Short mmCIF file of C-alpha atoms in Angstrom, two decimals:
data_model
loop_
_atom_site.label_atom_id
_atom_site.label_comp_id
_atom_site.label_asym_id
_atom_site.label_seq_id
_atom_site.Cartn_x
_atom_site.Cartn_y
_atom_site.Cartn_z
CA UNK A 1 0.05 -0.03 0.03
CA UNK A 2 1.56 3.23 -1.09
CA UNK A 3 -1.13 5.77 -0.50
CA UNK A 4 -4.21 7.06 -2.51
CA UNK A 5 -4.53 7.33 -6.25
CA UNK A 6 -6.74 9.16 -8.65
CA UNK A 7 -7.42 6.77 -11.74
CA UNK A 8 -9.04 7.66 -15.12
CA UNK A 9 -11.09 4.76 -16.57
CA UNK A 10 -11.81 5.11 -20.15
CA UNK A 11 -14.79 3.74 -22.04
CA UNK A 12 -12.43 0.99 -23.67
CA UNK A 13 -11.59 -0.17 -20.16
CA UNK A 14 -8.18 1.40 -20.13
CA UNK A 15 -6.97 2.75 -16.70
CA UNK A 16 -4.57 5.72 -16.46
CA UNK A 17 -3.10 6.82 -13.17
CA UNK A 18 -3.42 10.55 -12.90
CA UNK A 19 -1.83 10.70 -9.40
CA UNK A 20 -0.54 8.31 -6.79
CA UNK A 21 1.19 8.35 -3.49
CA UNK A 22 -1.37 10.41 -1.87
CA UNK A 23 -0.91 10.66 1.97
CA UNK A 24 -3.92 8.36 2.94
CA UNK A 25 -1.94 5.93 5.04
CA UNK A 26 -3.32 7.15 8.24
CA UNK A 27 -6.74 7.68 9.78
CA UNK A 28 -8.52 9.19 6.84
CA UNK A 29 -8.50 8.53 3.11
CA UNK A 30 -8.83 10.14 -0.26
CA UNK A 31 -12.27 11.35 -1.11
CA UNK A 32 -14.19 12.58 -4.15
CA UNK A 33 -13.94 13.12 -7.04
CA UNK A 34 -15.80 16.03 -8.54
CA UNK A 35 -15.13 17.30 -11.97
CA UNK A 36 -15.35 21.14 -12.79
CA UNK A 37 -13.98 23.05 -15.78
CA UNK A 38 -11.55 20.54 -16.92
CA UNK A 39 -10.13 19.70 -13.53
CA UNK A 40 -10.78 16.64 -11.07
CA UNK A 41 -11.20 17.96 -7.46
CA UNK A 42 -10.71 15.53 -4.65
CA UNK A 43 -10.42 15.68 -0.71
CA UNK A 44 -7.52 14.28 1.27
CA UNK A 45 -8.10 13.59 4.84
CA UNK A 46 -5.65 13.97 7.75
CA UNK A 47 -3.42 11.31 9.09
CA UNK A 48 -4.52 11.91 12.69
CA UNK A 49 -7.37 13.31 14.79
CA UNK A 50 -5.71 16.41 15.77
CA UNK A 51 -2.26 16.65 14.12
CA UNK A 52 -0.42 14.54 16.87
CA UNK A 53 0.40 10.89 16.19
CA UNK A 54 -0.49 8.76 19.24
CA UNK A 55 -1.48 5.45 20.55
CA UNK A 56 -5.07 5.83 18.95
CA UNK A 57 -3.17 5.53 15.57
CA UNK A 58 -1.77 2.15 16.85
CA UNK A 59 -5.43 1.06 17.77
CA UNK A 60 -6.34 2.11 14.17
CA UNK A 61 -3.63 -0.29 12.98
CA UNK A 62 -1.34 1.95 10.83
CA UNK A 63 1.25 3.22 13.36
CA UNK A 64 2.98 -0.20 13.55
CA UNK A 65 2.95 -0.51 9.73
CA UNK A 66 4.00 3.13 9.05
CA UNK A 67 5.65 4.51 12.25
CA UNK A 68 7.17 7.47 10.33
CA UNK A 69 3.86 8.56 8.95
CA UNK A 70 2.48 11.83 10.02
CA UNK A 71 0.38 14.85 8.79
CA UNK A 72 2.05 17.02 5.98
CA UNK A 73 0.73 20.78 5.89
CA UNK A 74 0.06 22.31 2.53
CA UNK A 75 1.91 25.38 3.22
CA UNK A 76 4.90 26.18 5.62
CA UNK A 77 3.59 26.37 9.21
CA UNK A 78 5.41 27.57 12.55
CA UNK A 79 4.72 25.38 15.59
CA UNK A 80 4.11 26.57 19.19
CA UNK A 81 6.19 23.70 20.23
CA UNK A 82 3.56 21.68 22.22
CA UNK A 83 4.52 18.18 22.82
CA UNK A 84 2.28 15.40 24.25
CA UNK A 85 3.35 12.53 26.43
CA UNK A 86 1.90 9.16 25.76
CA UNK A 87 2.58 5.45 26.28
CA UNK A 88 4.73 3.94 23.41
CA UNK A 89 2.55 1.26 21.68
CA UNK A 90 5.49 0.35 19.51
CA UNK A 91 7.40 -1.00 22.40
CA UNK A 92 6.38 -3.20 25.32
CA UNK A 93 3.84 -1.89 27.86
CA UNK A 94 6.75 -1.32 30.30
CA UNK A 95 8.51 0.94 27.92
CA UNK A 96 9.08 4.60 28.97
CA UNK A 97 6.44 7.08 27.74
CA UNK A 98 7.35 9.21 24.75
CA UNK A 99 6.91 12.76 23.79
CA UNK A 100 5.30 13.69 20.29
CA UNK A 101 4.79 17.08 18.71
CA UNK A 102 2.44 18.16 15.89
CA UNK A 103 3.09 17.43 12.09
CA UNK A 104 6.02 15.02 12.99
CA UNK A 105 6.50 11.07 13.31
CA UNK A 106 5.47 9.36 16.51
CA UNK A 107 7.99 9.88 19.28
CA UNK A 108 9.45 13.13 17.90
CA UNK A 109 9.26 16.29 19.91
CA UNK A 110 8.98 19.68 18.59
CA UNK A 111 10.20 23.21 19.68
CA UNK A 112 8.62 26.66 19.73
CA UNK A 113 9.19 28.45 16.43
CA UNK A 114 9.96 25.16 14.46
CA UNK A 115 8.98 25.47 10.91
CA UNK A 116 7.35 22.57 9.16
CA UNK A 117 7.79 22.83 5.52
CA UNK A 118 4.51 22.59 3.42
CA UNK A 119 4.23 20.27 0.44
CA UNK A 120 1.81 18.94 -2.10
CA UNK A 121 0.22 16.53 -1.83
CA UNK A 122 -0.81 17.34 1.75
CA UNK A 123 -3.16 16.31 4.34
CA UNK A 124 -6.45 17.87 5.38
CA UNK A 125 -7.08 19.52 1.90
CA UNK A 126 -8.80 19.76 -1.39
CA UNK A 127 -6.56 19.48 -4.31
CA UNK A 128 -7.11 19.32 -8.11
CA UNK A 129 -5.31 18.29 -11.23
CA UNK A 130 -6.10 18.56 -14.93
CA UNK A 131 -8.25 15.86 -16.22
CA UNK A 132 -5.61 14.69 -18.63
CA UNK A 133 -3.02 14.58 -15.79
CA UNK A 134 -0.46 17.14 -14.78
CA UNK A 135 0.52 19.23 -11.76
CA UNK A 136 -1.35 18.97 -8.51
CA UNK A 137 -2.86 22.28 -7.27
CA UNK A 138 -4.03 23.29 -3.94
CA UNK A 139 -7.73 24.44 -3.66
CA UNK A 140 -8.35 24.62 0.17
CA UNK A 141 -6.62 23.25 3.38
CA UNK A 142 -7.19 23.08 7.11
CA UNK A 143 -9.91 20.45 6.49
CA UNK A 144 -9.88 17.43 9.03
CA UNK A 145 -11.60 15.04 6.79
CA UNK A 146 -13.10 16.59 3.70
CA UNK A 147 -15.46 13.82 3.00
CA UNK A 148 -18.32 14.52 0.59
CA UNK A 149 -17.56 16.87 -2.42
CA UNK A 150 -20.37 18.13 -4.64
CA UNK A 151 -21.15 21.06 -6.90
CA UNK A 152 -24.19 23.16 -6.32
CA UNK A 153 -26.56 23.82 -9.29
CA UNK A 154 -24.70 27.22 -9.69
CA UNK A 155 -21.28 25.44 -9.80
CA UNK A 156 -20.03 26.29 -6.41
CA UNK A 157 -17.88 23.53 -4.59
CA UNK A 158 -19.30 22.35 -1.15
CA UNK A 159 -17.68 19.80 1.10
CA UNK A 160 -18.73 17.89 4.34
CA UNK A 161 -16.08 17.93 6.96
CA UNK A 162 -15.79 15.08 9.56
CA UNK A 163 -14.71 16.84 12.69
CA UNK A 164 -12.72 15.88 15.66
CA UNK A 165 -12.97 12.82 17.98
CA UNK A 166 -12.26 12.60 21.67
CA UNK A 167 -9.24 10.28 21.36
CA UNK A 168 -5.53 10.17 21.12
CA UNK A 169 -2.93 12.65 22.56
CA UNK A 170 -4.76 15.63 21.77
CA UNK A 171 -8.53 14.74 22.16
CA UNK A 172 -11.00 17.32 21.19
CA UNK A 173 -14.48 17.39 22.70
CA UNK A 174 -17.77 18.74 21.35
CA UNK A 175 -17.03 19.84 17.79
CA UNK A 176 -19.76 19.06 15.23
CA UNK A 177 -19.39 18.12 11.66
CA UNK A 178 -19.90 20.98 9.25
CA UNK A 179 -20.80 21.84 5.49
CA UNK A 180 -18.46 24.28 3.86
CA UNK A 181 -18.78 26.30 0.75
CA UNK A 182 -15.22 26.23 -0.54
CA UNK A 183 -13.33 29.39 -1.28
CA UNK A 184 -10.26 28.71 -3.36
CA UNK A 185 -7.05 29.27 -1.40
CA UNK A 186 -8.78 29.37 2.01
CA UNK A 187 -7.58 27.65 5.23
CA UNK A 188 -10.48 26.16 7.14
CA UNK A 189 -8.94 25.91 10.69
CA UNK A 190 -7.67 22.40 11.26
CA UNK A 191 -5.89 21.60 13.70
CA UNK A 192 -6.63 24.74 15.88
CA UNK A 193 -10.24 25.51 15.06
CA UNK A 194 -13.51 23.60 14.64
CA UNK A 195 -16.48 24.84 12.60
CA UNK A 196 -14.61 28.26 12.45
CA UNK A 197 -14.27 28.68 16.20
CA UNK A 198 -10.95 28.36 18.08
CA UNK A 199 -10.60 25.09 19.94
CA UNK A 200 -9.17 27.22 22.93
CA UNK A 201 -12.67 28.77 23.29
CA UNK A 202 -14.25 25.29 23.64
CA UNK A 203 -15.12 24.10 27.27
CA UNK A 204 -14.00 20.58 27.90
CA UNK A 205 -15.67 18.68 30.62
CA UNK A 206 -13.03 17.77 33.10
CA UNK A 207 -10.24 18.74 31.01
CA UNK A 208 -8.16 21.52 29.55
CA UNK A 209 -9.23 23.29 26.35
CA UNK A 210 -6.74 22.21 23.57
CA UNK A 211 -4.20 24.93 23.09
CA UNK A 212 -3.14 26.14 19.57
CA UNK A 213 -0.50 24.14 17.94
CA UNK A 214 0.41 26.83 15.37
CA UNK A 215 2.10 30.14 16.26
CA UNK A 216 0.42 31.84 13.45
CA UNK A 217 -2.84 30.97 11.45
CA UNK A 218 -2.96 31.32 7.85
CA UNK A 219 -6.33 33.34 8.25
CA UNK A 220 -9.42 33.53 10.27
CA UNK A 221 -11.39 30.54 9.00
CA UNK A 222 -14.71 31.14 7.20
CA UNK A 223 -18.14 30.43 8.81
CA UNK A 224 -19.59 27.15 7.92
CA UNK A 225 -22.73 26.95 5.86
CA UNK A 226 -24.33 24.77 8.61
CA UNK A 227 -23.31 23.00 11.75
CA UNK A 228 -24.19 19.26 11.99
CA UNK A 229 -24.35 16.85 14.90
CA UNK A 230 -21.12 16.03 16.90
CA UNK A 231 -19.92 12.61 15.75
CA UNK A 232 -22.75 12.35 13.17
CA UNK A 233 -20.22 11.42 10.57
CA UNK A 234 -21.66 13.69 7.88
CA UNK A 235 -20.37 12.02 4.65
CA UNK A 236 -21.97 11.91 1.28
CA UNK A 237 -23.26 15.07 -0.29
CA UNK A 238 -25.47 15.83 -3.18
CA UNK A 239 -27.60 18.74 -4.52
CA UNK A 240 -31.17 18.48 -5.80
CA UNK A 241 -31.48 20.34 -8.99
CA UNK A 242 -34.86 19.34 -10.23
CA UNK A 243 -38.48 20.38 -9.66
CA UNK A 244 -39.35 16.63 -10.30
CA UNK A 245 -37.69 15.85 -7.04
CA UNK A 246 -38.24 19.10 -5.29
CA UNK A 247 -36.11 21.20 -2.96
CA UNK A 248 -33.99 22.46 -5.91
CA UNK A 249 -30.74 23.86 -4.75
CA UNK A 250 -30.73 22.17 -1.34
CA UNK A 251 -27.94 19.98 -0.19
CA UNK A 252 -28.53 16.48 0.99
CA UNK A 253 -26.19 14.83 3.44
CA UNK A 254 -25.77 11.18 4.27
CA UNK A 255 -25.00 10.73 8.00
CA UNK A 256 -23.27 7.58 8.67
CA UNK A 257 -23.82 7.93 12.37
CA UNK A 258 -21.66 7.87 15.32
CA UNK A 259 -18.94 5.36 16.19
CA UNK A 260 -19.29 5.86 20.01
CA UNK A 261 -17.65 5.01 22.28
CA UNK A 262 -14.37 4.70 20.18
CA UNK A 263 -14.74 8.39 19.14
CA UNK A 264 -16.30 9.79 22.28
CA UNK A 265 -19.41 9.51 24.20
CA UNK A 266 -22.95 10.41 23.13
CA UNK A 267 -26.14 10.73 24.85
CA UNK A 268 -28.07 9.11 22.10
CA UNK A 269 -27.31 7.82 18.62
CA UNK A 270 -26.31 10.64 16.30
CA UNK A 271 -26.71 10.73 12.56
CA UNK A 272 -27.90 7.53 10.86
CA UNK A 273 -30.05 9.50 8.47
CA UNK A 274 -30.02 11.85 5.49
CA UNK A 275 -30.58 15.41 6.18
CA UNK A 276 -31.40 18.53 3.98
CA UNK A 277 -29.70 21.86 4.04
CA UNK A 278 -30.91 24.96 2.93
CA UNK A 279 -27.53 26.67 2.04
CA UNK A 280 -28.96 30.08 1.82
CA UNK A 281 -30.38 30.25 5.38
CA UNK A 282 -27.91 27.69 6.83
CA UNK A 283 -30.70 25.57 8.33
CA UNK A 284 -31.10 21.84 8.46
CA UNK A 285 -33.77 19.40 8.46
CA UNK A 286 -34.22 15.61 8.77
CA UNK A 287 -35.06 14.21 5.25
CA UNK A 288 -35.02 10.55 5.53
CA UNK A 289 -34.85 9.26 9.12
CA UNK A 290 -36.35 6.19 10.84
CA UNK A 291 -39.54 6.93 12.80
CA UNK A 292 -39.68 5.95 16.44
CA UNK A 293 -39.55 7.35 19.93
CA UNK A 294 -35.85 7.39 19.66
CA UNK A 295 -33.86 8.11 16.45
CA UNK A 296 -31.15 5.71 15.48
CA UNK A 297 -30.24 2.82 13.30
CA UNK A 298 -32.96 0.29 12.23
CA UNK A 299 -30.97 -2.50 14.02
CA UNK A 300 -30.93 -0.49 17.27
CA UNK A 301 -34.69 0.31 16.93
CA UNK A 302 -35.29 -3.30 16.14
CA UNK A 303 -37.30 -2.14 12.99
CA UNK A 304 -36.69 -1.76 9.31
CA UNK A 305 -35.12 1.23 7.61
CA UNK A 306 -31.93 3.16 7.44
CA UNK A 307 -28.78 1.75 9.11
CA UNK A 308 -25.64 3.83 8.19
CA UNK A 309 -26.18 6.04 5.14
CA UNK A 310 -22.95 6.76 3.56
CA UNK A 311 -23.52 8.39 0.19
CA UNK A 312 -26.28 10.03 -1.63
CA UNK A 313 -26.69 10.89 -5.26
CA UNK A 314 -29.32 11.89 -7.88
CA UNK A 315 -30.36 10.47 -11.03
CA UNK A 316 -29.32 12.18 -14.27
CA UNK A 317 -32.79 13.71 -14.63
CA UNK A 318 -32.83 14.66 -10.99
CA UNK A 319 -36.05 12.85 -10.14
CA UNK A 320 -34.72 10.21 -7.93
CA UNK A 321 -32.37 10.22 -4.88
CA UNK A 322 -30.24 7.13 -4.30
CA UNK A 323 -28.88 6.44 -0.91
CA UNK A 324 -26.06 3.95 -0.30
CA UNK A 325 -26.76 2.45 3.20
CA UNK A 326 -23.53 0.76 4.43
CA UNK A 327 -25.53 -1.62 6.52
CA UNK A 328 -25.11 -2.93 10.03
CA UNK A 329 -21.99 -1.93 11.72
CA UNK A 330 -21.93 -2.16 15.51
CA UNK A 331 -19.24 -0.88 17.71
CA UNK A 332 -17.70 -3.49 19.89
CA UNK A 333 -15.73 -1.20 22.28
CA UNK A 334 -13.04 0.44 19.98
CA UNK A 335 -13.59 -2.02 17.15
CA UNK A 336 -16.23 -1.72 14.27
CA UNK A 337 -18.01 -4.93 13.64
CA UNK A 338 -19.57 -4.59 10.20
CA UNK A 339 -22.25 -7.38 9.28
CA UNK A 340 -21.87 -9.08 5.78
CA UNK A 341 -24.77 -8.76 3.49
CA UNK A 342 -26.62 -5.99 5.25
CA UNK A 343 -26.01 -3.07 2.79
CA UNK A 344 -28.74 -1.47 0.95
CA UNK A 345 -29.28 0.95 -1.89
CA UNK A 346 -32.49 3.01 -1.46
CA UNK A 347 -34.33 4.94 -4.10
CA UNK A 348 -36.25 7.92 -2.91
CA UNK A 349 -38.89 9.64 -5.28
CA UNK A 350 -41.41 12.39 -4.80
CA UNK A 351 -44.96 11.11 -4.24
CA UNK A 352 -46.71 14.18 -2.89
CA UNK A 353 -46.23 17.90 -3.24
CA UNK A 354 -43.85 19.06 -0.40
CA UNK B 1 -22.73 26.55 43.73
CA UNK B 2 -24.88 29.63 44.07
CA UNK B 3 -28.55 29.47 45.24
CA UNK B 4 -29.71 30.44 41.87
CA UNK B 5 -27.81 27.78 39.99
CA UNK B 6 -28.90 25.20 42.67
CA UNK B 7 -32.60 26.17 42.07
CA UNK B 8 -32.21 26.06 38.38
CA UNK B 9 -30.65 22.57 38.48
CA UNK B 10 -33.40 21.45 40.78
CA UNK B 11 -36.13 22.82 38.47
CA UNK B 12 -34.22 21.39 35.48
CA UNK B 13 -34.32 17.91 37.03
CA UNK B 14 -37.94 18.14 37.80
CA UNK B 15 -38.74 19.29 34.34
CA UNK B 16 -36.74 16.43 32.74
CA UNK B 17 -38.46 13.97 34.83
CA UNK B 18 -41.93 15.44 33.79
CA UNK B 19 -41.32 15.44 30.00
CA UNK B 20 -42.49 12.90 27.58
CA UNK B 21 -40.57 9.84 26.57
CA UNK B 22 -39.74 11.18 23.11
CA UNK B 23 -36.02 11.93 23.42
CA UNK B 24 -34.77 11.24 19.93
CA UNK B 25 -37.76 11.08 17.54
CA UNK B 26 -37.06 13.65 14.71
CA UNK B 27 -39.89 15.89 13.56
CA UNK B 28 -40.66 14.57 10.05
CA UNK B 29 -42.17 17.72 8.82
CA UNK B 30 -40.17 21.05 8.61
CA UNK B 31 -41.26 24.04 10.66
CA UNK B 32 -44.01 25.54 8.72
CA UNK B 33 -44.37 28.67 10.80
CA UNK B 34 -44.08 31.92 8.76
CA UNK B 35 -43.38 34.21 11.79
CA UNK B 36 -40.02 35.89 11.31
CA UNK B 37 -39.05 35.47 14.87
CA UNK B 38 -39.46 31.72 14.75
CA UNK B 39 -37.56 31.44 11.43
CA UNK B 40 -34.77 33.53 12.62
CA UNK B 41 -34.72 31.47 15.80
CA UNK B 42 -34.20 28.43 13.58
CA UNK B 43 -31.31 29.91 11.87
CA UNK B 44 -29.81 30.73 15.15
CA UNK B 45 -30.53 27.50 16.77
CA UNK B 46 -28.88 25.57 13.83
CA UNK B 47 -25.79 27.85 14.19
CA UNK B 48 -25.27 27.62 17.90
CA UNK B 49 -27.35 24.59 19.33
CA UNK B 50 -27.66 22.07 16.52
CA UNK B 51 -24.19 20.47 16.98
CA UNK B 52 -25.27 19.09 20.30
CA UNK B 53 -29.01 18.92 20.09
CA UNK B 54 -29.65 17.86 16.39
CA UNK B 55 -32.98 19.51 15.58
CA UNK B 56 -33.81 19.47 19.09
CA UNK B 57 -33.26 15.82 19.79
CA UNK B 58 -30.51 14.24 21.92
CA UNK B 59 -26.97 13.67 20.63
CA UNK B 60 -23.90 14.81 22.36
CA UNK B 61 -26.33 16.58 24.74
CA UNK B 62 -29.90 15.63 25.88
CA UNK B 63 -33.11 16.26 23.90
CA UNK B 64 -34.58 19.70 24.41
CA UNK B 65 -37.54 19.25 21.97
CA UNK B 66 -39.67 17.83 24.83
CA UNK B 67 -38.67 19.92 27.84
CA UNK B 68 -41.47 22.01 29.50
CA UNK B 69 -39.05 24.68 30.49
CA UNK B 70 -40.57 28.30 30.49
CA UNK B 71 -38.64 30.88 28.18
CA UNK B 72 -36.82 32.58 30.86
CA UNK B 73 -35.33 29.29 32.09
CA UNK B 74 -34.14 28.49 28.63
CA UNK B 75 -32.63 31.82 28.32
CA UNK B 76 -30.90 31.45 31.61
CA UNK B 77 -29.41 28.15 30.39
CA UNK B 78 -28.16 29.83 27.24
CA UNK B 79 -26.52 32.62 29.14
CA UNK B 80 -25.02 30.56 32.00
CA UNK B 81 -24.76 26.99 30.66
CA UNK B 82 -25.47 23.88 32.65
CA UNK B 83 -23.21 21.01 33.23
CA UNK B 84 -21.03 20.56 30.30
CA UNK B 85 -23.16 22.91 28.25
CA UNK B 86 -21.11 26.02 27.56
CA UNK B 87 -22.62 29.59 28.47
CA UNK B 88 -23.18 31.82 25.47
CA UNK B 89 -22.23 35.38 26.26
CA UNK B 90 -24.33 38.41 25.04
CA UNK B 91 -21.63 39.10 22.51
CA UNK B 92 -22.26 35.78 20.88
CA UNK B 93 -26.05 35.41 21.32
CA UNK B 94 -27.72 38.58 22.09
CA UNK B 95 -30.85 38.99 24.32
CA UNK B 96 -33.06 39.39 21.10
CA UNK B 97 -31.42 36.35 19.61
CA UNK B 98 -31.94 34.30 22.66
CA UNK B 99 -35.63 35.14 22.57
CA UNK B 100 -35.86 34.04 19.03
CA UNK B 101 -34.28 30.64 19.78
CA UNK B 102 -36.76 30.22 22.59
CA UNK B 103 -39.64 31.08 20.11
CA UNK B 104 -38.42 28.35 17.71
CA UNK B 105 -37.97 25.79 20.66
CA UNK B 106 -41.63 26.62 21.59
CA UNK B 107 -42.62 26.02 17.94
CA UNK B 108 -40.81 22.58 18.01
CA UNK B 109 -42.76 21.68 21.16
CA UNK B 110 -45.97 22.86 19.70
CA UNK B 111 -45.49 20.21 16.88
CA UNK B 112 -45.23 17.55 19.57
#
């Protein structure tokens, strides 16, 4: 495994690699693609939860395979020099704890004023390259896991961002997923902001607010289009463009649902539905959700219906919505337990005037 | 803990005990009210509250679409926070805006 790739598949079946070696060897993968004006746009998630490699990455399985892997910024950054002490999962449990800084390999400390060189490809970004192949270009960065990319009917690029978890050496509590309208060249705040708000302003129950990792921030992050549920795992994104379906111009987001308790505790299942966002007013409504006294996946409600919607798309004429439902995936402590043969493709059509 | 906060927590616990069993059920119909304050309240709610109480249901925080709290108690909670819920200062959510959020929450409850 050498990282993510973007491939072009031609009608005759031939496959061409446009780019490879993308930094998706860590927690989050390469996402997309979206095609606009001769370019293919794609998202690249971060290696870690909050820029510091830690024991959670050993739990995820990749730290032992790739002990030197870490986040790469898109532009040069200057560090505050914060280091985090953790057990060393690469050695025996009796081994000495180690100190790890941000944007460096596990076990490597950093110092105040240290410069981390930016490079492409980078983590936590949206990048693009010409459809026929060529140089990578940076579109936006500072995005923890830019998951669902889609173009609105008026051609603007939007992305869902999976936000922080309460795990690892720098756990972050209480930051919800968001929908962004992408402004080219902008920085969206990771790893020091969540949803456009400084993490240092968050109140962490029983703990310290995460302090900034960066000495200087590239800019003040924009404001999200909408704030979505904490741990909702807001993933797939599509826009309605047809009166035949309704809600033309609105965004639809497939929420995979929380992975508690591995990512943090929740009061109640979060997500497990498709929501509709009015991007003009920044408001969100449930669109497809299981009925019941308590919302949640069908297997939890012991009923039929949605389990873990992960992607959403419309038919070419816009009259039907299709939802990819991953199926049953329970959490067994830290480990996900997917159930084979439980996935579903749902079709949603308009039957009455909304 | 101040007497005011203690009274509030007591009232809150009684109110939570009195509310209906519906903690997570989403409203399947969108808010239809055309009143400007309610609509603006919805926009403010989605900006400041929706992350922890998605559409009024429980998530990271408890459900608030079924709590029979009077408006002044909701505004108190917005301003001072309770438990792990952060306090929102006037510079973030103004007095007028907090009233609009309450108007929206009351509209949610009316749909119950």
